[in-house]
PDB file of C-alpha atoms in Angstrom:
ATOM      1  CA  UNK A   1     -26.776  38.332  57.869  1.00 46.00           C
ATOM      2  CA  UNK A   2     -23.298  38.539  56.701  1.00 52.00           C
ATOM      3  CA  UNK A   3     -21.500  37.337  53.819  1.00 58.00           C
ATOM      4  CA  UNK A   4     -20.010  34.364  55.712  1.00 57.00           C
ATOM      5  CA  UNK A   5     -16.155  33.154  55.634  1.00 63.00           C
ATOM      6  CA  UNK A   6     -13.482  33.707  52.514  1.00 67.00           C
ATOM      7  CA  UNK A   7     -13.950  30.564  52.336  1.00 62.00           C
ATOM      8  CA  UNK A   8     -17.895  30.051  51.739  1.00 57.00           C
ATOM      9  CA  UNK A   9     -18.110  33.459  49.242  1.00 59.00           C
ATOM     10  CA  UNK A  10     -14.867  30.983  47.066  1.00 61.00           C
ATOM     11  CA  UNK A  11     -17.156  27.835  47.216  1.00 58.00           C
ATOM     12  CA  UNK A  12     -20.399  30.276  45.706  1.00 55.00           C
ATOM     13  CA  UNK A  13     -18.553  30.282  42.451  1.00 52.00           C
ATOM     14  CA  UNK A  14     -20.212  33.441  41.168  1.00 55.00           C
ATOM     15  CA  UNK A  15     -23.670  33.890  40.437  1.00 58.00           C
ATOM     16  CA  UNK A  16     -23.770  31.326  37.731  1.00 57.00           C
ATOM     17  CA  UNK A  17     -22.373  28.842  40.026  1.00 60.00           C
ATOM     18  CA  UNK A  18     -20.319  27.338  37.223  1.00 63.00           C
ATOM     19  CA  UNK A  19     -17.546  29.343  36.886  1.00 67.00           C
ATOM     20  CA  UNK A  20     -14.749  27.420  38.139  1.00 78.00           C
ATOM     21  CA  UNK A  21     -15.739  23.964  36.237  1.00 81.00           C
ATOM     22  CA  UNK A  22     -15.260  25.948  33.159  1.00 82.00           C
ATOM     23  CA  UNK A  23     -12.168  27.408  33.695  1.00 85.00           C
ATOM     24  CA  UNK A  24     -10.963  23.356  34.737  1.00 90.00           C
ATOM     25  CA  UNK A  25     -12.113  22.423  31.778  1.00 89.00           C
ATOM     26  CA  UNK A  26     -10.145  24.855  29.956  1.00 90.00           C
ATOM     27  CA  UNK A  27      -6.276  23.993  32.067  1.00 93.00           C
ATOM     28  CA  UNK A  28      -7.349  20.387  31.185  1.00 94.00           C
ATOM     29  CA  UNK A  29      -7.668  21.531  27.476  1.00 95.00           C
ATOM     30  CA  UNK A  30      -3.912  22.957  27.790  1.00 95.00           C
ATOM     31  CA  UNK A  31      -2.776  20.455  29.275  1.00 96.00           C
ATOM     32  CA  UNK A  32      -3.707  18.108  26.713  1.00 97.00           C
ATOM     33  CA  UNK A  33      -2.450  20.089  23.730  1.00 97.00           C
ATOM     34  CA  UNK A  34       0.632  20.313  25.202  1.00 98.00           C
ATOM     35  CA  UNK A  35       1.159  16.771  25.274  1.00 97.00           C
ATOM     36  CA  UNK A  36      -0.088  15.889  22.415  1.00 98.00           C
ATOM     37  CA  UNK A  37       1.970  19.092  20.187  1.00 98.00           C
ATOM     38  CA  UNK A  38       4.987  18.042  22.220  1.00 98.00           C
ATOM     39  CA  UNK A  39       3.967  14.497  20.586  1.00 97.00           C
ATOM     40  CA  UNK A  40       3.289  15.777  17.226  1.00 97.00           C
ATOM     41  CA  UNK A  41       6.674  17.543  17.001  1.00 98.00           C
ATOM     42  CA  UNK A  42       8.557  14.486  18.411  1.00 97.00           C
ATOM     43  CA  UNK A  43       6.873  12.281  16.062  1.00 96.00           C
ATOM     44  CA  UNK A  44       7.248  14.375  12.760  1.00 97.00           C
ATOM     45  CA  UNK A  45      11.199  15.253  13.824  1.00 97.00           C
ATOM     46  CA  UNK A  46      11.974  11.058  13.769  1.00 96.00           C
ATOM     47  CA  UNK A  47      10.266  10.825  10.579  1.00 96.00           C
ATOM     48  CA  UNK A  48      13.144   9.640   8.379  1.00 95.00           C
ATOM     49  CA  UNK A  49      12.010  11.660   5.180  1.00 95.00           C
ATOM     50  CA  UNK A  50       9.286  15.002   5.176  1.00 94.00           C
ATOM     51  CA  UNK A  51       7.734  13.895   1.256  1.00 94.00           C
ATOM     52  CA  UNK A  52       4.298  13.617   0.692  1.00 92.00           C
ATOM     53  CA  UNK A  53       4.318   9.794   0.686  1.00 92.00           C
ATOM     54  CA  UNK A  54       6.257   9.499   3.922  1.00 94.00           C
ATOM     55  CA  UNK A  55       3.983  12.172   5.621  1.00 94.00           C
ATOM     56  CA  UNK A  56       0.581  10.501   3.995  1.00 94.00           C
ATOM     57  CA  UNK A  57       1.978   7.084   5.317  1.00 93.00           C
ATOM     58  CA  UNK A  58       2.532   7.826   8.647  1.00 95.00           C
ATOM     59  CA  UNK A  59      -0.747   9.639   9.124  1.00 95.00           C
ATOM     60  CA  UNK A  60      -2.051   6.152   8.068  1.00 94.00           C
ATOM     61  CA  UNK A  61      -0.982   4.286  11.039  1.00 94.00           C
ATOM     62  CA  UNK A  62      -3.824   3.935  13.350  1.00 93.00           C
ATOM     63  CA  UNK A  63      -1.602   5.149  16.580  1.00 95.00           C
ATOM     64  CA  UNK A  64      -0.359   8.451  14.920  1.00 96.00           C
ATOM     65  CA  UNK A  65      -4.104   8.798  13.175  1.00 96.00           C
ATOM     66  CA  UNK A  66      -5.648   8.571  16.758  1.00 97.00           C
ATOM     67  CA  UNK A  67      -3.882  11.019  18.334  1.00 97.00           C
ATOM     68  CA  UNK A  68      -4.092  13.448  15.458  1.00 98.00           C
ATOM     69  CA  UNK A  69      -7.884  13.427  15.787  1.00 98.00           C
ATOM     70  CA  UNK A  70      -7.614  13.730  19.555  1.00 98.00           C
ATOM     71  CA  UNK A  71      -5.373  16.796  19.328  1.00 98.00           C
ATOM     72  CA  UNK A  72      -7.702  18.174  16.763  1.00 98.00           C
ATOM     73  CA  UNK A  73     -10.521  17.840  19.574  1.00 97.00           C
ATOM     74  CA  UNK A  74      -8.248  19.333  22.447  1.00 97.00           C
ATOM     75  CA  UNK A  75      -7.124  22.281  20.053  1.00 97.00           C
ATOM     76  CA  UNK A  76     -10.659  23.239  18.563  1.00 97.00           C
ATOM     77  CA  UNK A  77     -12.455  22.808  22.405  1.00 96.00           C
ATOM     78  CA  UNK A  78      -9.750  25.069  23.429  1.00 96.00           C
ATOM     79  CA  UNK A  79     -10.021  27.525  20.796  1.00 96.00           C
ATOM     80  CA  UNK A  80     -13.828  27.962  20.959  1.00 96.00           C
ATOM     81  CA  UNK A  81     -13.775  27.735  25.044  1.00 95.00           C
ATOM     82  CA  UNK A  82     -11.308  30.808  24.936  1.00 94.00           C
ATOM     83  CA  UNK A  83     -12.678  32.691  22.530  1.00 95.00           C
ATOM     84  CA  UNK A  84     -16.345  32.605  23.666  1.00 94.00           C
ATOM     85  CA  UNK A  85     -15.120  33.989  27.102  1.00 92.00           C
ATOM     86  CA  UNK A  86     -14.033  36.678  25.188  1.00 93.00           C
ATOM     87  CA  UNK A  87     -17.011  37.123  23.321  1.00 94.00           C
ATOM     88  CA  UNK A  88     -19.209  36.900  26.886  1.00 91.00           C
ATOM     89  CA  UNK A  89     -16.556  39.593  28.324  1.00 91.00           C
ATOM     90  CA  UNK A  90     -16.485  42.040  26.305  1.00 92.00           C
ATOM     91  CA  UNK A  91     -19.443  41.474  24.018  1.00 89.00           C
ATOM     92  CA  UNK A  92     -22.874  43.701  25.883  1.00 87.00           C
ATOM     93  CA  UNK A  93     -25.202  43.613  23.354  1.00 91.00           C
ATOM     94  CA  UNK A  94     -27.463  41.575  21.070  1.00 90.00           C
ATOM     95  CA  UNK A  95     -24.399  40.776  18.772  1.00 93.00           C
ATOM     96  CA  UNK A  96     -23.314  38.256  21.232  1.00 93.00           C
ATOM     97  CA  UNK A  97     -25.373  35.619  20.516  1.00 94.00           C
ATOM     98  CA  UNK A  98     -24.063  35.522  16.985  1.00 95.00           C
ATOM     99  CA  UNK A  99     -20.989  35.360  17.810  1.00 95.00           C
ATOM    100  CA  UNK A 100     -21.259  32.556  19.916  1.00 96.00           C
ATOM    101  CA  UNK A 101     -23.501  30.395  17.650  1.00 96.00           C
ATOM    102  CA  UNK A 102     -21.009  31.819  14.441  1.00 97.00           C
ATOM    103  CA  UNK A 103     -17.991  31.082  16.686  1.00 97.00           C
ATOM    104  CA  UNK A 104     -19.815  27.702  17.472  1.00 97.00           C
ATOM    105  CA  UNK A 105     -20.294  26.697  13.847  1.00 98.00           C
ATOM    106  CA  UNK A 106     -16.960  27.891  12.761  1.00 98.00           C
ATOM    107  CA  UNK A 107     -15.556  25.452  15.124  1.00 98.00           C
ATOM    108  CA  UNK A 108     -17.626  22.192  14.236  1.00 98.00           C
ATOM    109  CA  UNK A 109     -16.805  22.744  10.414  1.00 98.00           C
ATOM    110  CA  UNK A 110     -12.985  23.013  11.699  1.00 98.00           C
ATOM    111  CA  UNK A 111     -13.578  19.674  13.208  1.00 98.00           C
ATOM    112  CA  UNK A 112     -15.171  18.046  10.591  1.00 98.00           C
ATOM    113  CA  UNK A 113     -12.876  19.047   7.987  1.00 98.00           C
ATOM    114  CA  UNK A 114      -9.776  18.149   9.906  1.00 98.00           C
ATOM    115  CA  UNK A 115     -11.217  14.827  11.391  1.00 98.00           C
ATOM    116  CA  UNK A 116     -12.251  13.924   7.882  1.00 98.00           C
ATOM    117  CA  UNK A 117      -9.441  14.853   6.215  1.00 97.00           C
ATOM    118  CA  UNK A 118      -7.133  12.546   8.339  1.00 97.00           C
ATOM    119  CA  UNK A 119      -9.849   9.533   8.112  1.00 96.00           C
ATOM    120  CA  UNK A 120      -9.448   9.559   4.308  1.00 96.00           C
ATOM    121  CA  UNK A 121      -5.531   9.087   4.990  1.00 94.00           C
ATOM    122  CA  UNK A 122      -6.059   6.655   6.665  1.00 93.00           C
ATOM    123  CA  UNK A 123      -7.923   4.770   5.782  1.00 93.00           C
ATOM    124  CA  UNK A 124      -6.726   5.242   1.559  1.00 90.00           C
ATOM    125  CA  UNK A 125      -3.337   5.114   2.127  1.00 72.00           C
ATOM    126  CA  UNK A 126      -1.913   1.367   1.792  1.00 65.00           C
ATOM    127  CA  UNK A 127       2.265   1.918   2.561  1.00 53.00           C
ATOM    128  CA  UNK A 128       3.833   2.158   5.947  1.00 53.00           C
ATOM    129  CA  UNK A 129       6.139   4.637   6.731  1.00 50.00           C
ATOM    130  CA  UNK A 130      10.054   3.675   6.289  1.00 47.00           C
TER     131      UNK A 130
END
């Protein structure tokens, strides 16, 4: 019995058989923070003033409050995606699984706080941005 083509070893994916939906999942994840930073950097250089009330009142509009929370999403997915393939790399030992679930909690509080944080803009603020 051989090992079969190139070809039928690439489809295999490794003995978790997983391997490449993950790393998909992770060029998806850059690909979507870069649109959306790209966004955030365009929107925030048209804003016609940087004070607190300007910056509180645009957050408050429901399609720059959207996309916020969606780039919080891409960024933290990212972020814990990356760094618990480093953790599973070079990680050998028992310590790994705290990592992970430490990395894993770090990353949901991130979330929470951010997604929260932008909610109560929007939804206390009552101006619109100039």
């Amino acid at each position: 019995m051989g090992n079969g083509t190139q070809l039928g070893r690439v489809r295999g994916l490794g003995s978790a058989h997983e391997g490449a939906g993950e790393w998909w999942k992770h060029k998806v994840s850059a690909g979507s923070n870069l649109l959306l930073v790209l966004w955030l950097i365009v929107s925030i250089a048209l804003l016609p003033a940087y004070d607190y009330a300007t910056m509180q009142a645009w957050i408050a509009q429901p399609l720059v409050a959207v996309p916020l929370i969606l780039l919080v999403l891409s960024v933290t997915f990212h972020f814990r995606h990356g760094l618990q393939v480093v953790i599973e790399d070079y990680q050998h030992n028992e310590t790994r699984f705290v990592l992970i679930v430490l990395l894993e909690y770090f990353t949901i509080t991130v979330r929470v706080l951010a997604i929260f944080a932008i909610l109560k803009i929007a939804f206390t603020t009552t101006g619109v941005a100039a």
